[in-house]
Coordinates of N, CA and C in Angstrom, one line a residue:
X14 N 37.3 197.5 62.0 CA 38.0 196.2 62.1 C 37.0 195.2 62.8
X15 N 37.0 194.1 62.4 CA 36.4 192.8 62.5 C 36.5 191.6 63.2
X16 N 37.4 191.1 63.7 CA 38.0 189.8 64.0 C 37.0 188.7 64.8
X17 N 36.9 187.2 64.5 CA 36.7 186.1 65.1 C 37.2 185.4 65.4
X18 N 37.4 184.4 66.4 CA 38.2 183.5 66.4 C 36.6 182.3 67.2
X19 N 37.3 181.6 67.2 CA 37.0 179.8 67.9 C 38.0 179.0 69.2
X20 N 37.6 178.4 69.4 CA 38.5 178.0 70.7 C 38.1 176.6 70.4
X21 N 38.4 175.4 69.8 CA 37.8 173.9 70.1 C 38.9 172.9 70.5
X22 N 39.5 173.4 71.4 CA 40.9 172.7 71.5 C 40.2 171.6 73.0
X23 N 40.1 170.3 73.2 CA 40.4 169.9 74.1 C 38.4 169.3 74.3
X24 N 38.2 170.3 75.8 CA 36.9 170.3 75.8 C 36.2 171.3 75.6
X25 N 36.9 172.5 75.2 CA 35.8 173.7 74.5 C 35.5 173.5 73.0
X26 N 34.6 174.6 73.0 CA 33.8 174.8 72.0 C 32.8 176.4 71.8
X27 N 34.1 177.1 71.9 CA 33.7 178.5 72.1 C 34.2 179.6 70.9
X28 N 33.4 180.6 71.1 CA 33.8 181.7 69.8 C 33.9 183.1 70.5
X29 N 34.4 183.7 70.1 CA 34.7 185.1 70.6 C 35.0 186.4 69.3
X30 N 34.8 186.9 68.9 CA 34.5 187.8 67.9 C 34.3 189.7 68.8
X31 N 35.2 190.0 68.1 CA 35.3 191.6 68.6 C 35.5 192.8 67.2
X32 N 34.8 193.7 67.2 CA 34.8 194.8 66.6 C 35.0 196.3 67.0
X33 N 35.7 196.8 66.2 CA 36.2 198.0 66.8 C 35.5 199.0 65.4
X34 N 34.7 200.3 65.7 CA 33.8 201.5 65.0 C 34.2 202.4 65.7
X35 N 35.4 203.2 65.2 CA 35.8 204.3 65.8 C 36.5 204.3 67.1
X36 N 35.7 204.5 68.3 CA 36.2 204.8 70.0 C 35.3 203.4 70.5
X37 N 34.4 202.7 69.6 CA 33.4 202.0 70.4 C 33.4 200.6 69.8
X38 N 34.0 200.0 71.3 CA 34.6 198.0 70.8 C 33.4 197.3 71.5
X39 N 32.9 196.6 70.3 CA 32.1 195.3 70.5 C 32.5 194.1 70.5
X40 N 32.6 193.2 71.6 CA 32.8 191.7 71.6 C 31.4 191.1 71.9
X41 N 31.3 189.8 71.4 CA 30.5 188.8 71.6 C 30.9 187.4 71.6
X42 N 30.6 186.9 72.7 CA 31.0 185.7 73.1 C 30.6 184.8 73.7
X43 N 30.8 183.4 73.2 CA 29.9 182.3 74.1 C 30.5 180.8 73.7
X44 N 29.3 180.0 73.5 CA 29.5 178.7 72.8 C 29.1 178.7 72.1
X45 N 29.8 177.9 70.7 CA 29.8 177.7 69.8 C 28.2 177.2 69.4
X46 N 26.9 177.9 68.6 CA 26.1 177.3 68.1 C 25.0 178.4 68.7
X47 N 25.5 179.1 69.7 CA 24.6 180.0 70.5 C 24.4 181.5 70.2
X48 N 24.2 182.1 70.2 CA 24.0 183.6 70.2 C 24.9 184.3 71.6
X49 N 25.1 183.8 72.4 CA 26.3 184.1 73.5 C 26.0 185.4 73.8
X50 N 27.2 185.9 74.3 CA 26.7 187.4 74.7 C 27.4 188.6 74.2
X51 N 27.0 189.8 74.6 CA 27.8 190.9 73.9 C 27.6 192.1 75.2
X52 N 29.3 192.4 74.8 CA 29.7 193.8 75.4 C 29.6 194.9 75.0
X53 N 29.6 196.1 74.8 CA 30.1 197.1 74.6 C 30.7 198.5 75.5
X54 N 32.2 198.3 74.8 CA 33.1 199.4 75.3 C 33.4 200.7 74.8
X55 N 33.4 202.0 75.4 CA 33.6 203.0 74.3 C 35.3 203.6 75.3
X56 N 35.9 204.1 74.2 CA 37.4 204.3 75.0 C 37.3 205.9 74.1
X57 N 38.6 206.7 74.8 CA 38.9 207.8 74.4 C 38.5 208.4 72.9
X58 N 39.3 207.3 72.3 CA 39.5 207.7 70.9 C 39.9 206.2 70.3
X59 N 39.3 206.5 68.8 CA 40.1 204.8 68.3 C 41.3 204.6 68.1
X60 N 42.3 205.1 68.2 CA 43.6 204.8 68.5 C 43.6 203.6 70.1
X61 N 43.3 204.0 70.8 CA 43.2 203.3 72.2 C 42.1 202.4 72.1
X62 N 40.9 202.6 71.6 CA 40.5 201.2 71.2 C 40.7 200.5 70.2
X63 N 41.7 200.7 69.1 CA 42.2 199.6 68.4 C 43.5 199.2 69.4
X64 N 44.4 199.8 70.3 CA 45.2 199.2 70.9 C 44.9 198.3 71.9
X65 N 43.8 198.5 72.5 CA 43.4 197.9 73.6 C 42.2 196.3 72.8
X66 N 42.4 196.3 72.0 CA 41.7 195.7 70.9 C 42.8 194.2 70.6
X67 N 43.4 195.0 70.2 CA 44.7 193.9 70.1 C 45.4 193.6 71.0
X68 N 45.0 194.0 72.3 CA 45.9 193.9 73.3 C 45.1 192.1 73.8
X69 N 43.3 192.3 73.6 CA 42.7 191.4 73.8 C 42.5 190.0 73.3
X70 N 43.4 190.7 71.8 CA 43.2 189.5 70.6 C 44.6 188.7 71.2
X71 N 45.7 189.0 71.2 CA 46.6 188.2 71.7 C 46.3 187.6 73.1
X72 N 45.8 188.2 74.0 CA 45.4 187.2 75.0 C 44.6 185.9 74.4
X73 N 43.7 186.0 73.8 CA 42.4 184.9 72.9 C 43.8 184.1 72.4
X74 N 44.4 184.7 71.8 CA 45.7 183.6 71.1 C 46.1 182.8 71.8
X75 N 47.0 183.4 72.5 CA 47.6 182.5 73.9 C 46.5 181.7 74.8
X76 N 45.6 181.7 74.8 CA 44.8 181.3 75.3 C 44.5 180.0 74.6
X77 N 44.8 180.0 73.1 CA 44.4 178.6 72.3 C 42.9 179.4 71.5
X78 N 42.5 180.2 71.2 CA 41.7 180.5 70.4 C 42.5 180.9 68.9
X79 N 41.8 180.7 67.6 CA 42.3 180.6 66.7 C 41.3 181.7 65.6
X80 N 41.5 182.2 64.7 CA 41.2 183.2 64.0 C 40.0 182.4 62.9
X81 N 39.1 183.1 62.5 CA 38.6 182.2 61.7 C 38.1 183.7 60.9
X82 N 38.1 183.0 59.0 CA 37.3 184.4 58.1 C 35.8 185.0 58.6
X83 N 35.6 186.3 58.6 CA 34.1 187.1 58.8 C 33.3 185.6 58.3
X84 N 32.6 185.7 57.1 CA 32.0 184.6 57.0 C 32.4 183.3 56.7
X85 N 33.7 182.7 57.2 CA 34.0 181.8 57.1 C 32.8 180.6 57.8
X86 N 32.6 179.3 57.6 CA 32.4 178.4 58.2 C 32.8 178.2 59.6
X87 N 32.4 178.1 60.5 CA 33.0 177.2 62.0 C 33.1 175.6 61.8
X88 N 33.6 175.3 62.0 CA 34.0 173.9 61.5 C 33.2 173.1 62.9
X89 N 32.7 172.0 62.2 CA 32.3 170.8 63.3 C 33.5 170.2 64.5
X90 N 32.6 170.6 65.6 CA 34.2 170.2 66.6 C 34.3 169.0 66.5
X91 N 35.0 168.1 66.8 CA 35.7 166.8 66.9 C 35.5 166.2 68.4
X92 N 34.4 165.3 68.5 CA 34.2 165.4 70.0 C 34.7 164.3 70.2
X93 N 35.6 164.1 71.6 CA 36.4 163.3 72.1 C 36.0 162.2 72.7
X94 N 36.5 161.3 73.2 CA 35.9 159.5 73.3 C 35.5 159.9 74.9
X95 N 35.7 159.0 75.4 CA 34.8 159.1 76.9 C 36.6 158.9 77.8
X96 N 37.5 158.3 77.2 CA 38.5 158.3 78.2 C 38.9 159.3 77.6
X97 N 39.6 160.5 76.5 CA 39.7 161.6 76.4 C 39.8 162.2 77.7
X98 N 38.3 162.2 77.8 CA 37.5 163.4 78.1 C 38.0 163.1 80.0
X99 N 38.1 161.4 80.3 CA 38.4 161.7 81.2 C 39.7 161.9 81.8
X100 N 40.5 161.3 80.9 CA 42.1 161.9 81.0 C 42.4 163.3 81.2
X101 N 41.5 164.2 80.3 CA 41.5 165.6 80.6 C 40.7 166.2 82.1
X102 N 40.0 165.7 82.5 CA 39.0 165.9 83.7 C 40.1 165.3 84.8
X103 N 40.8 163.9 84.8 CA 42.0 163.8 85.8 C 42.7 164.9 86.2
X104 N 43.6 165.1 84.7 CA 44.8 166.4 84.8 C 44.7 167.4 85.3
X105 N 43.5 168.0 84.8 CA 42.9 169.7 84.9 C 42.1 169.8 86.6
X106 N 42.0 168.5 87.4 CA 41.6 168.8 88.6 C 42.8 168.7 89.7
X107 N 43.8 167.5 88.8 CA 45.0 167.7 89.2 C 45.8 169.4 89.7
X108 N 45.9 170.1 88.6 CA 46.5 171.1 88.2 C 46.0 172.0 89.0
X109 N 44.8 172.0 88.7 CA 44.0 173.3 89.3 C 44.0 173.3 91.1
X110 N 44.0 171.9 91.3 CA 44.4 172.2 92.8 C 45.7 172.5 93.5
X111 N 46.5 172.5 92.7 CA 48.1 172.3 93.6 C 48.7 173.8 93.1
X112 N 48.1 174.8 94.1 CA 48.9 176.2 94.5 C 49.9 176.2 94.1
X113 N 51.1 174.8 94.8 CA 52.6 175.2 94.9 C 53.3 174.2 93.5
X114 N 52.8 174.5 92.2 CA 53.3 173.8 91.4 C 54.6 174.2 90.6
X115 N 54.7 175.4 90.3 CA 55.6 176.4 90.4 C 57.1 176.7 91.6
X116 N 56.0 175.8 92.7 CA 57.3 176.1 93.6 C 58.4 174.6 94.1
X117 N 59.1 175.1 94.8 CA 60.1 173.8 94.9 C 59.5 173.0 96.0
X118 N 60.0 171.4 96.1 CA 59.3 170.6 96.8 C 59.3 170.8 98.2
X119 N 60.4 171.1 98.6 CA 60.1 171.6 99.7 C 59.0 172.4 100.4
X120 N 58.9 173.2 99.6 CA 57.2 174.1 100.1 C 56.2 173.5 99.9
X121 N 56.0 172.5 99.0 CA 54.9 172.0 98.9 C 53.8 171.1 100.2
X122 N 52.9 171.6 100.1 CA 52.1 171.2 101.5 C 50.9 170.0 101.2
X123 N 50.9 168.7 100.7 CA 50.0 167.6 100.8 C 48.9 168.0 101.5
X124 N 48.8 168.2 102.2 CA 47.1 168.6 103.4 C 46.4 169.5 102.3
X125 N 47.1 170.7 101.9 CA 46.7 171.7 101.5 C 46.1 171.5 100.0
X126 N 46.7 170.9 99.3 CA 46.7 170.3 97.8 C 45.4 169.2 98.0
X127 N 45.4 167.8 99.0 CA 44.1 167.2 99.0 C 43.0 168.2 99.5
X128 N 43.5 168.8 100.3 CA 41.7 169.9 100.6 C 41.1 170.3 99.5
X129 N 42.4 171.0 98.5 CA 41.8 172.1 97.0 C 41.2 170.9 96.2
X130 N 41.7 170.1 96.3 CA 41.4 168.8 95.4 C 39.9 168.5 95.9
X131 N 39.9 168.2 96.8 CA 38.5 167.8 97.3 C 37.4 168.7 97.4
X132 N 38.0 170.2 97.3 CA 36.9 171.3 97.2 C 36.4 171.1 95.6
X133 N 37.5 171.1 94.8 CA 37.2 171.0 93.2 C 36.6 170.3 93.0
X134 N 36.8 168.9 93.7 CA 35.7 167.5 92.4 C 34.5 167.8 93.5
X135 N 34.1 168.4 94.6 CA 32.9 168.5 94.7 C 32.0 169.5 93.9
X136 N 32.9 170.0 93.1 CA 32.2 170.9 92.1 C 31.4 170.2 90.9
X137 N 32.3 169.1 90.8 CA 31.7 168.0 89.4 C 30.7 167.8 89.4
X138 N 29.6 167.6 88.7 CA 28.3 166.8 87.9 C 28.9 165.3 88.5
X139 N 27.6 164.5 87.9 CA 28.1 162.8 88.3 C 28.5 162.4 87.4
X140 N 28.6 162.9 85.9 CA 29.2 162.3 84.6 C 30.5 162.6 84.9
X141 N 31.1 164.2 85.0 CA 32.4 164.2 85.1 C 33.0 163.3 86.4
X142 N 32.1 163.6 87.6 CA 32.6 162.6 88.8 C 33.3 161.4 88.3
X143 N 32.0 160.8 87.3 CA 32.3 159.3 87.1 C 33.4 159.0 86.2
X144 N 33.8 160.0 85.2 CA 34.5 159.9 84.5 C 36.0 159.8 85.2
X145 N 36.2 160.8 86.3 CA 37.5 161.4 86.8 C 38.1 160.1 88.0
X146 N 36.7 159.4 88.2 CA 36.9 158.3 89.4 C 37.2 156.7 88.3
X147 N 36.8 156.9 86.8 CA 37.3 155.5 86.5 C 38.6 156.1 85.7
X148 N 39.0 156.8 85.8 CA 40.3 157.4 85.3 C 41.5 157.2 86.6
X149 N 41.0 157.6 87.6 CA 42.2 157.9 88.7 C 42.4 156.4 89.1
X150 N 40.9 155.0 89.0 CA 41.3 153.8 89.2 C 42.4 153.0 88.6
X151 N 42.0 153.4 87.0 CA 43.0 153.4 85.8 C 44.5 153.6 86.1
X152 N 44.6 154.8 86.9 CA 46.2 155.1 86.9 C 46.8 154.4 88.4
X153 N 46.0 154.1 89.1 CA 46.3 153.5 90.2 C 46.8 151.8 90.3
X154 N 45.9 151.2 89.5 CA 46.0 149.5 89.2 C 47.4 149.3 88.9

């Protein structure tokens, strides 16, 4: 068994591809255009690694990866404008910092949410910086 998939949803541009030969599963993975990397797993028997196989392909699903033919084409990603890219850079630093998003407002703790916030965008490059700072001006005016 064979399978590929792609991920170009948003700002990726990634491929992931897994093979299963008996007891012994191969993945390779990276960005799109690159040789990326490769694992190999060997499990009991191939029963357990074709289960464990598909256990991985539905996570890739849910995740927004999509299936593509053995030698199918990979299609040219569709690269996004500069406010895209920063509308997506707002949200996703948004998101990723607020612990209690899940929980009810009352638990929610402001201190704690700007700290995560301010640990994240010091993670930024100055392109996404700049991007994420004429975006947040944007929604503030």
């Amino acid at each position: 068994m064979k399978r590929n998939f792609i991920n170009q949803k948003e700002l990726s541009d990634k491929f992931w591809n897994i093979e299963c030969s008996g007891k012994i599963q191969t993945i390779s993975f990276g960005k799109t255009g690159t040789k990326g990397r490769e694992t190999v797993k060997e499990y009991a028997d191939e029963k357990e690694c074709l289960q464990e196989s598909e256990k991985l392909i539905a996570q890739k699903i849910k995740k927004g990866y999509t299936e593509i033919q053995e030698n199918g084409e990979i299609p040219q990603k569709i690269e996004l404008s500069e406010n895209e890219k920063a509308d997506i850079y707002f949200w996703d630093a948004i998101e990723k910092s607020n612990k209690y998003k899940k929980a009810h407002w009352s638990e929610y703790d402001i201190d704690e949410h700007i700290e995560n916030l301010t640990d994240h965008l010091s993670k930024f490059g100055k392109e996404r910086m700049i991007l994420f700072e004429k975006n947040a001006s944007g929604k503030i005016k």
